[in-house]
Amino acid sequence: MLKMENISKVFRTDVVETHALRQFSLNVDEGDFVTVTGPSGSGKTTFLNIAGLLETYSSGTYELDGKDVSNLSDSARSRLRNEKIGFIFQSFNLIPDLNLFDNVDVPLRYRGFNSAERKKRIEEALETVGLSNRMKHLPAQLSGGQQQRVAIARALAGSPRFLLADEPTGNLDSKMAHSVMDLLHNINAQGTTIVMVTHDPGFAKQAKRNIFVRDGQVSENTLVEQDLPSAASA
Ligand SMILES: Nc1ncnc2c1ncn2[C@@H]1O[C@H](COP(=O)(O)OP(=O)(O)O)[C@@H](O)[C@H]1O
Ligand SMILES: [Mg+2]
């Protein structure tokens, strides 16, 4: 599904050069559920942004679904991203003056679905995250946990094959965090490949594979023993 080899990413400003990723290599198989941990500044978000085609890289190769995405035009990248990738940001990134229905609609409009198809997808996605009775609310009228669930609905509404999440539980209380994790497990059980940055070792244990990033490289890559009961079957 995802194959990165020796990806490097350098951020340059007038005064400093930051090597956010150095020879970063990783394979993620279809159906996998990978967590990414590592110290602050180690490159986790940069990796996720590159994986999600939100950012380019300085060198190396990245194949998404067998397709080399290194030399795509901006519009081809956007199209591929809209088609295959859902992204959940730590800070939710909801549009404050759009209600929940319209927030979830934003990426669907880019996909060119007709309005009946969009309506069906939006209602289903909000139903999945337990917010179908709030469709006309504005983000500010919701708790942080609810806003994060809207962000998840927005990421899911386009049925992405690949879901990338940057500390999706980082701003949530423990009960909300667990309900978000249950949701991600269900989505993974239905076939969506997930890569999630998290600081929570308990959540990392529930995934299928854990990678640890240090100084812009994968320093550990471990398969989680699968004898734990999966939240998806609960
Ligand atoms: N847009 C940017 N411009 C300059 N430096 C950046 C930018 N984004 C990230 N960095 C730097 O790259 C390094 C990795 O950052 P990041 O990927 O955000 O780490 P993490 O998510 O693990 O905390 C850090 O040193 C950070 O300051
Ligand atoms: Mg980060």
GROMACS .gro file of N, CA, C and O in nm, residues 31-33 127-130 149 152 156 160 163 177-194 196 206-208 229-234:
model
  160
   31GLY      N    1  -0.447  -0.306   0.480
   31GLY     CA    2  -0.519  -0.361   0.596
   31GLY      C    3  -0.446  -0.346   0.727
   31GLY      O    4  -0.498  -0.384   0.833
   32ASP      N    5  -0.326  -0.291   0.723
   32ASP     CA    6  -0.247  -0.277   0.845
   32ASP      C    7  -0.303  -0.166   0.934
   32ASP      O    8  -0.380  -0.081   0.890
   33PHE      N    9  -0.266  -0.172   1.060
   33PHE     CA   10  -0.298  -0.064   1.155
   33PHE      C   11  -0.167  -0.034   1.227
   33PHE      O   12  -0.122  -0.111   1.310
  127GLU      N   13  -2.357   0.938   1.125
  127GLU     CA   14  -2.420   0.830   1.200
  127GLU      C   15  -2.312   0.740   1.263
  127GLU      O   16  -2.318   0.705   1.381
  128THR      N   17  -2.211   0.707   1.185
  128THR     CA   18  -2.103   0.620   1.233
  128THR      C   19  -2.035   0.677   1.357
  128THR      O   20  -1.998   0.604   1.448
  129VAL      N   21  -2.018   0.809   1.359
  129VAL     CA   22  -1.951   0.870   1.475
  129VAL      C   23  -2.051   0.918   1.581
  129VAL      O   24  -2.013   0.987   1.675
  130GLY      N   25  -2.177   0.881   1.564
  130GLY     CA   26  -2.277   0.910   1.667
  130GLY      C   27  -2.321   1.056   1.673
  130GLY      O   28  -2.357   1.105   1.779
  149ARG      N   29  -1.474   1.379   1.645
  149ARG     CA   30  -1.555   1.278   1.575
  149ARG      C   31  -1.607   1.333   1.440
  149ARG      O   32  -1.621   1.258   1.345
  152ILE      N   33  -1.330   1.294   1.206
  152ILE     CA   34  -1.321   1.155   1.163
  152ILE      C   35  -1.428   1.125   1.057
  152ILE      O   36  -1.400   1.064   0.955
  156LEU      N   37  -1.381   0.992   0.678
  156LEU     CA   38  -1.438   0.864   0.637
  156LEU      C   39  -1.539   0.873   0.525
  156LEU      O   40  -1.562   0.775   0.453
  160PRO      N   41  -1.206   0.636   0.224
  160PRO     CA   42  -1.065   0.628   0.184
  160PRO      C   43  -1.011   0.487   0.208
  160PRO      O   44  -1.054   0.420   0.301
  163LEU      N   45  -0.616   0.572   0.581
  163LEU     CA   46  -0.651   0.677   0.677
  163LEU      C   47  -0.527   0.714   0.759
  163LEU      O   48  -0.462   0.628   0.818
  177ALA      N   49  -1.137   0.942   2.401
  177ALA     CA   50  -1.024   0.882   2.331
  177ALA      C   51  -1.053   0.735   2.303
  177ALA      O   52  -1.028   0.685   2.193
  178HIS      N   53  -1.109   0.666   2.402
  178HIS     CA   54  -1.141   0.524   2.381
  178HIS      C   55  -1.250   0.507   2.275
  178HIS      O   56  -1.244   0.414   2.195
  179SER      N   57  -1.345   0.597   2.272
  179SER     CA   58  -1.451   0.580   2.172
  179SER      C   59  -1.396   0.608   2.031
  179SER      O   60  -1.434   0.540   1.934
  180VAL      N   61  -1.302   0.702   2.020
  180VAL     CA   62  -1.238   0.726   1.891
  180VAL      C   63  -1.157   0.604   1.849
  180VAL      O   64  -1.160   0.561   1.733
  181MET      N   65  -1.086   0.544   1.943
  181MET     CA   66  -1.007   0.424   1.911
  181MET      C   67  -1.098   0.309   1.865
  181MET      O   68  -1.065   0.237   1.771
  182ASP      N   69  -1.211   0.291   1.934
  182ASP     CA   70  -1.305   0.185   1.892
  182ASP      C   71  -1.350   0.207   1.747
  182ASP      O   72  -1.356   0.113   1.669
  183LEU      N   73  -1.376   0.333   1.718
  183LEU     CA   74  -1.417   0.368   1.582
  183LEU      C   75  -1.308   0.332   1.480
  183LEU      O   76  -1.335   0.273   1.375
  184LEU      N   77  -1.184   0.367   1.513
  184LEU     CA   78  -1.073   0.338   1.421
  184LEU      C   79  -1.057   0.187   1.403
  184LEU      O   80  -1.030   0.139   1.292
  185HIS      N   81  -1.075   0.110   1.511
  185HIS     CA   82  -1.066  -0.035   1.499
  185HIS      C   83  -1.174  -0.091   1.406
  185HIS      O   84  -1.148  -0.180   1.327
  186ASN      N   85  -1.293  -0.037   1.420
  186ASN     CA   86  -1.402  -0.083   1.332
  186ASN      C   87  -1.371  -0.055   1.186
  186ASN      O   88  -1.394  -0.137   1.098
  187ILE      N   89  -1.318   0.065   1.161
  187ILE     CA   90  -1.286   0.105   1.025
  187ILE      C   91  -1.176   0.016   0.968
  187ILE      O   92  -1.181  -0.028   0.854
  188ASN      N   93  -1.076  -0.013   1.051
  188ASN     CA   94  -0.967  -0.101   1.009
  188ASN      C   95  -1.021  -0.242   0.980
  188ASN      O   96  -0.982  -0.304   0.881
  189ALA      N   97  -1.112  -0.289   1.065
  189ALA     CA   98  -1.169  -0.423   1.045
  189ALA      C   99  -1.245  -0.430   0.914
  189ALA      O  100  -1.258  -0.536   0.854
  190GLN      N  101  -1.295  -0.315   0.869
  190GLN     CA  102  -1.367  -0.313   0.740
  190GLN      C  103  -1.273  -0.294   0.622
  190GLN      O  104  -1.318  -0.280   0.509
  191GLY      N  105  -1.141  -0.289   0.649
  191GLY     CA  106  -1.047  -0.292   0.537
  191GLY      C  107  -0.964  -0.167   0.515
  191GLY      O  108  -0.877  -0.166   0.428
  192THR      N  109  -0.992  -0.060   0.590
  192THR     CA  110  -0.914   0.062   0.570
  192THR      C  111  -0.778   0.049   0.640
  192THR      O  112  -0.771   0.009   0.756
  193THR      N  113  -0.673   0.081   0.568
  193THR     CA  114  -0.538   0.080   0.624
  193THR      C  115  -0.520   0.208   0.706
  193THR      O  116  -0.554   0.316   0.660
  194ILE      N  117  -0.467   0.194   0.828
  194ILE     CA  118  -0.456   0.311   0.917
  194ILE      C  119  -0.312   0.331   0.964
  194ILE      O  120  -0.244   0.236   1.004
  196MET      N  121  -0.140   0.589   1.243
  196MET     CA  122  -0.180   0.685   1.346
  196MET      C  123  -0.063   0.723   1.436
  196MET      O  124   0.002   0.637   1.493
  206GLN      N  125  -0.287  -0.177   2.096
  206GLN     CA  126  -0.406  -0.227   2.027
  206GLN      C  127  -0.389  -0.233   1.876
  206GLN      O  128  -0.474  -0.286   1.806
  207ALA      N  129  -0.280  -0.174   1.825
  207ALA     CA  130  -0.261  -0.173   1.679
  207ALA      C  131  -0.194  -0.304   1.635
  207ALA      O  132  -0.170  -0.393   1.716
  208LYS      N  133  -0.166  -0.315   1.505
  208LYS     CA  134  -0.102  -0.437   1.454
  208LYS      C  135   0.048  -0.423   1.446
  208LYS      O  136   0.121  -0.521   1.449
  229PRO      N  137  -0.771  -0.920   2.277
  229PRO     CA  138  -0.902  -0.910   2.215
  229PRO      C  139  -0.913  -0.778   2.141
  229PRO      O  140  -0.872  -0.674   2.192
  230SER      N  141  -0.962  -0.784   2.019
  230SER     CA  142  -0.970  -0.663   1.940
  230SER      C  143  -1.095  -0.585   1.976
  230SER      O  144  -1.202  -0.640   1.996
  231ALA      N  145  -1.080  -0.453   1.982
  231ALA     CA  146  -1.195  -0.368   2.015
  231ALA      C  147  -1.303  -0.381   1.909
  231ALA      O  148  -1.421  -0.360   1.936
  232ALA      N  149  -1.263  -0.419   1.787
  232ALA     CA  150  -1.357  -0.424   1.678
  232ALA      C  151  -1.462  -0.535   1.699
  232ALA      O  152  -1.572  -0.526   1.649
  233SER      N  153  -1.424  -0.639   1.775
  233SER     CA  154  -1.518  -0.749   1.792
  233SER      C  155  -1.607  -0.726   1.914
  233SER      O  156  -1.695  -0.806   1.942
  234ALA      N  157  -1.582  -0.620   1.987
  234ALA     CA  158  -1.659  -0.596   2.109
  234ALA      C  159  -1.801  -0.550   2.076
  234ALA      O  160  -1.825  -0.499   1.968
   0.00000   0.00000   0.00000
